[in-house]
């Protein structure tokens, strides 16, 4: 299946700074899902975006789906140490999801 | 607990051993998946079962053999593994339409010696 590309691979921020990870595809996506995996943990579903230009918020997290449905972003406002982990986007194919390589976020207090 | 239970949590096996990983869910989901996660690699899909039928086998070596006896249980049978098979093996389940995402288990950390 097609692969979504995530950037950056890694980001280290100071607590209180903002953070954004981007997910890009060369083809139109039917929908996009976002997951968070804490160190030593397993991926946890955060949200699904379906509509062109859709924006959804979960507290300090803002998820956006591009107008052309070829890209998506996750923005965290005022990061906290609890935000540490790897954030994955995943696109829905015929029978399953295909995950990006993830962006690892490290937050220093 | 996530609703998807994997056992064992950790497994060390020799290359000549035979072992099985178990996954169980009681979320009412009718699709189940095996993923492999290695250091610095993305989540690699191994097998997909939908309504207890295998719908995808992602070019996985035959030393990995899945089994799905019913919609709540999924097994991964392992035999004659290689050291490069050491990884975190994650089971997940979902509704067939996947609109509410995957629910992952905590994984089995496998080390092949």
Short mmCIF file of C-alpha atoms in Angstrom, two decimals:
data_model
loop_
_atom_site.label_atom_id
_atom_site.label_comp_id
_atom_site.label_asym_id
_atom_site.label_seq_id
_atom_site.Cartn_x
_atom_site.Cartn_y
_atom_site.Cartn_z
CA UNK A 1 0.00 0.00 0.00
CA UNK A 2 0.95 3.62 -0.26
CA UNK A 3 3.08 5.06 2.49
CA UNK A 4 2.57 8.31 4.26
CA UNK A 5 5.71 10.32 4.99
CA UNK A 6 6.12 11.96 8.37
CA UNK A 7 8.38 14.85 9.29
CA UNK A 8 10.32 15.51 11.36
CA UNK A 9 11.58 12.12 12.52
CA UNK A 10 12.56 13.55 15.86
CA UNK A 11 12.06 16.76 17.81
CA UNK A 12 13.32 17.90 21.18
CA UNK A 13 11.55 20.88 22.78
CA UNK A 14 11.54 22.68 26.09
CA UNK A 15 8.40 22.32 28.15
CA UNK A 16 5.98 25.07 27.18
CA UNK A 17 7.09 25.26 23.56
CA UNK A 18 4.80 24.27 20.73
CA UNK A 19 5.28 21.18 18.54
CA UNK A 20 4.02 20.21 15.11
CA UNK A 21 4.37 16.99 13.13
CA UNK A 22 3.39 16.66 9.49
CA UNK A 23 2.12 13.74 7.46
CA UNK A 24 2.30 13.86 3.66
CA UNK A 25 1.10 11.65 0.85
CA UNK A 26 1.59 11.80 -2.92
CA UNK A 27 -1.97 10.58 -3.46
CA UNK A 28 -5.35 11.57 -2.06
CA UNK A 29 -6.14 9.96 1.26
CA UNK A 30 -9.58 8.62 2.11
CA UNK A 31 -8.97 9.45 5.76
CA UNK A 32 -6.11 9.81 8.22
CA UNK A 33 -5.74 8.56 11.77
CA UNK A 34 -3.31 9.68 14.46
CA UNK A 35 -1.82 7.57 17.24
CA UNK A 36 0.49 8.20 20.19
CA UNK A 37 2.95 5.67 21.57
CA UNK A 38 4.59 6.41 24.90
CA UNK A 39 8.12 5.06 25.50
CA UNK A 40 7.81 1.35 26.30
CA UNK A 41 4.11 1.42 25.48
CA UNK A 42 1.82 0.62 22.62
CA UNK A 43 0.10 2.89 20.07
CA UNK A 44 -3.08 4.55 21.28
CA UNK A 45 -5.68 5.90 18.87
CA UNK A 46 -6.13 9.67 19.11
CA UNK A 47 -8.40 10.73 16.27
CA UNK A 48 -9.61 10.18 12.71
CA UNK A 49 -9.99 12.92 10.09
CA UNK A 50 -12.18 12.33 7.08
CA UNK A 51 -13.30 15.61 5.50
CA UNK A 52 -11.24 17.96 3.38
CA UNK A 53 -9.97 20.86 5.50
CA UNK A 54 -11.22 19.28 8.70
CA UNK A 55 -9.86 20.61 11.99
CA UNK A 56 -10.38 18.84 15.29
CA UNK A 57 -9.15 19.75 18.76
CA UNK A 58 -8.45 17.69 21.85
CA UNK A 59 -7.40 20.05 24.65
CA UNK A 60 -3.91 21.24 23.61
CA UNK A 61 -3.82 19.03 20.48
CA UNK A 62 -5.05 20.34 17.12
CA UNK A 63 -5.42 17.99 14.16
CA UNK A 64 -5.82 19.22 10.61
CA UNK A 65 -6.57 17.52 7.29
CA UNK A 66 -5.45 19.38 4.17
CA UNK A 67 -7.86 20.75 1.63
CA UNK A 68 -6.56 18.34 -1.00
CA UNK A 69 -6.58 15.46 1.50
CA UNK A 70 -2.90 14.79 0.81
CA UNK A 71 -1.49 16.02 4.08
CA UNK A 72 -2.28 16.28 7.75
CA UNK A 73 -0.74 17.85 10.82
CA UNK A 74 -0.81 17.47 14.58
CA UNK A 75 0.01 20.57 16.61
CA UNK A 76 0.57 20.56 20.36
CA UNK A 77 0.35 23.89 22.15
CA UNK A 78 2.52 24.47 25.22
CA UNK A 79 4.02 21.00 25.46
CA UNK A 80 4.20 19.16 28.76
CA UNK A 81 6.47 16.30 29.79
CA UNK A 82 3.46 13.99 29.52
CA UNK A 83 3.44 14.65 25.76
CA UNK A 84 6.65 12.64 25.33
CA UNK A 85 6.27 9.79 22.87
CA UNK A 86 6.10 8.92 19.20
CA UNK A 87 3.23 10.24 17.14
CA UNK A 88 2.14 8.21 14.14
CA UNK A 89 -0.20 9.05 11.31
CA UNK A 90 -1.88 6.20 9.45
CA UNK A 91 -3.86 6.05 6.26
CA UNK A 92 -6.69 3.65 5.69
CA UNK A 93 -6.26 1.23 2.80
CA UNK A 94 -8.40 -1.59 1.49
CA UNK A 95 -8.16 -3.88 4.46
CA UNK A 96 -5.93 -2.16 6.98
CA UNK A 97 -4.00 0.90 8.04
CA UNK A 98 -0.56 1.83 6.77
CA UNK A 99 1.46 3.71 9.36
CA UNK A 100 4.03 6.41 8.83
CA UNK A 101 7.43 6.12 10.51
CA UNK A 102 6.38 8.44 13.30
CA UNK A 103 7.77 11.57 14.92
CA UNK A 104 9.48 11.08 18.26
CA UNK A 105 8.89 13.98 20.65
CA UNK A 106 11.12 14.62 23.64
CA UNK A 107 10.14 17.33 26.11
CA UNK A 108 12.67 18.69 28.60
CA UNK A 109 11.36 20.21 31.84
CA UNK B 1 -5.71 -2.58 30.22
CA UNK B 2 -6.63 -1.65 26.68
CA UNK B 3 -9.31 -4.25 26.05
CA UNK B 4 -6.85 -6.22 23.95
CA UNK B 5 -4.79 -8.66 26.03
CA UNK B 6 -1.54 -10.12 24.79
CA UNK B 7 0.42 -12.92 26.41
CA UNK B 8 3.18 -13.40 27.20
CA UNK B 9 4.50 -9.85 27.74
CA UNK B 10 8.08 -11.01 27.31
CA UNK B 11 9.48 -14.08 25.58
CA UNK B 12 13.02 -15.34 25.07
CA UNK B 13 13.37 -18.26 22.73
CA UNK B 14 16.09 -20.18 20.98
CA UNK B 15 16.20 -20.52 17.23
CA UNK B 16 15.04 -24.12 17.36
CA UNK B 17 12.11 -23.52 19.71
CA UNK B 18 8.42 -23.40 18.92
CA UNK B 19 6.28 -20.89 20.78
CA UNK B 20 2.96 -19.13 20.36
CA UNK B 21 1.82 -15.59 21.04
CA UNK B 22 -1.76 -15.09 22.12
CA UNK B 23 -4.11 -12.16 21.67
CA UNK B 24 -7.62 -11.82 23.06
CA UNK B 25 -10.21 -9.08 22.74
CA UNK B 26 -13.74 -8.73 24.03
CA UNK B 27 -14.54 -5.38 22.48
CA UNK B 28 -16.93 -6.82 19.92
CA UNK B 29 -14.46 -6.09 17.13
CA UNK B 30 -14.46 -8.32 14.08
CA UNK B 31 -11.04 -7.56 12.63
CA UNK B 32 -7.71 -8.45 14.19
CA UNK B 33 -4.13 -7.74 13.18
CA UNK B 34 -0.54 -8.67 13.90
CA UNK B 35 2.12 -5.95 13.61
CA UNK B 36 5.86 -6.14 14.11
CA UNK B 37 7.72 -3.15 15.54
CA UNK B 38 11.51 -3.12 15.48
CA UNK B 39 13.82 -0.40 16.75
CA UNK B 40 13.77 2.61 14.46
CA UNK B 41 11.29 0.96 12.05
CA UNK B 42 7.68 1.75 11.37
CA UNK B 43 4.89 -0.52 12.38
CA UNK B 44 5.04 -3.40 9.88
CA UNK B 45 1.79 -5.16 9.11
CA UNK B 46 2.08 -8.94 9.19
CA UNK B 47 -1.43 -10.40 9.05
CA UNK B 48 -5.02 -9.22 8.86
CA UNK B 49 -8.06 -11.23 9.83
CA UNK B 50 -11.55 -9.97 9.13
CA UNK B 51 -14.53 -12.01 10.28
CA UNK B 52 -12.07 -14.79 11.12
CA UNK B 53 -10.75 -15.04 7.58
CA UNK B 54 -7.25 -14.02 6.65
CA UNK B 55 -7.50 -11.16 4.18
CA UNK B 56 -3.90 -10.10 4.00
CA UNK B 57 -0.54 -11.76 4.45
CA UNK B 58 2.12 -9.15 3.99
CA UNK B 59 4.94 -11.32 2.60
CA UNK B 60 5.73 -12.72 6.00
CA UNK B 61 8.16 -15.66 6.22
CA UNK B 62 6.55 -19.04 6.79
CA UNK B 63 8.25 -19.36 10.18
CA UNK B 64 5.40 -17.11 11.37
CA UNK B 65 2.01 -18.81 11.24
CA UNK B 66 -1.18 -17.05 12.33
CA UNK B 67 -4.35 -18.64 13.59
CA UNK B 68 -7.73 -17.06 14.26
CA UNK B 69 -10.11 -19.62 15.76
CA UNK B 70 -12.84 -17.05 16.44
CA UNK B 71 -13.37 -13.30 16.35
CA UNK B 72 -12.04 -12.84 19.89
CA UNK B 73 -8.79 -14.75 19.67
CA UNK B 74 -5.70 -14.51 17.52
CA UNK B 75 -2.50 -16.50 17.73
CA UNK B 76 0.93 -16.19 16.16
CA UNK B 77 2.81 -19.47 16.06
CA UNK B 78 6.58 -19.15 15.90
CA UNK B 79 9.13 -21.76 14.84
CA UNK B 80 12.80 -21.74 13.86
CA UNK B 81 13.05 -17.98 14.21
CA UNK B 82 16.14 -15.90 13.50
CA UNK B 83 17.78 -13.30 15.75
CA UNK B 84 16.56 -10.55 13.40
CA UNK B 85 13.00 -11.56 14.31
CA UNK B 86 13.55 -10.07 17.76
CA UNK B 87 11.04 -7.24 18.07
CA UNK B 88 7.86 -6.05 19.73
CA UNK B 89 4.88 -7.95 18.33
CA UNK B 90 1.66 -6.02 18.61
CA UNK B 91 -1.85 -7.32 18.23
CA UNK B 92 -4.67 -4.93 17.40
CA UNK B 93 -8.38 -5.16 16.82
CA UNK B 94 -10.95 -2.89 15.23
CA UNK B 95 -14.43 -2.69 13.87
CA UNK B 96 -14.48 -3.84 10.30
CA UNK B 97 -14.88 -0.23 9.07
CA UNK B 98 -11.91 0.92 11.21
CA UNK B 99 -13.60 4.28 11.77
CA UNK B 100 -12.87 4.26 15.48
CA UNK B 101 -9.26 3.31 15.07
CA UNK B 102 -7.31 0.31 16.19
CA UNK B 103 -7.09 -0.84 19.78
CA UNK B 104 -3.64 -2.24 20.39
CA UNK B 105 -2.53 -4.70 23.01
CA UNK B 106 0.52 -4.05 25.15
CA UNK B 107 2.62 -6.27 22.92
CA UNK B 108 4.98 -9.21 23.36
CA UNK B 109 8.67 -8.32 23.53
CA UNK B 110 10.35 -11.22 21.73
CA UNK B 111 14.05 -11.95 21.91
CA UNK B 112 15.48 -14.73 19.75
CA UNK B 113 18.83 -16.05 20.95
#
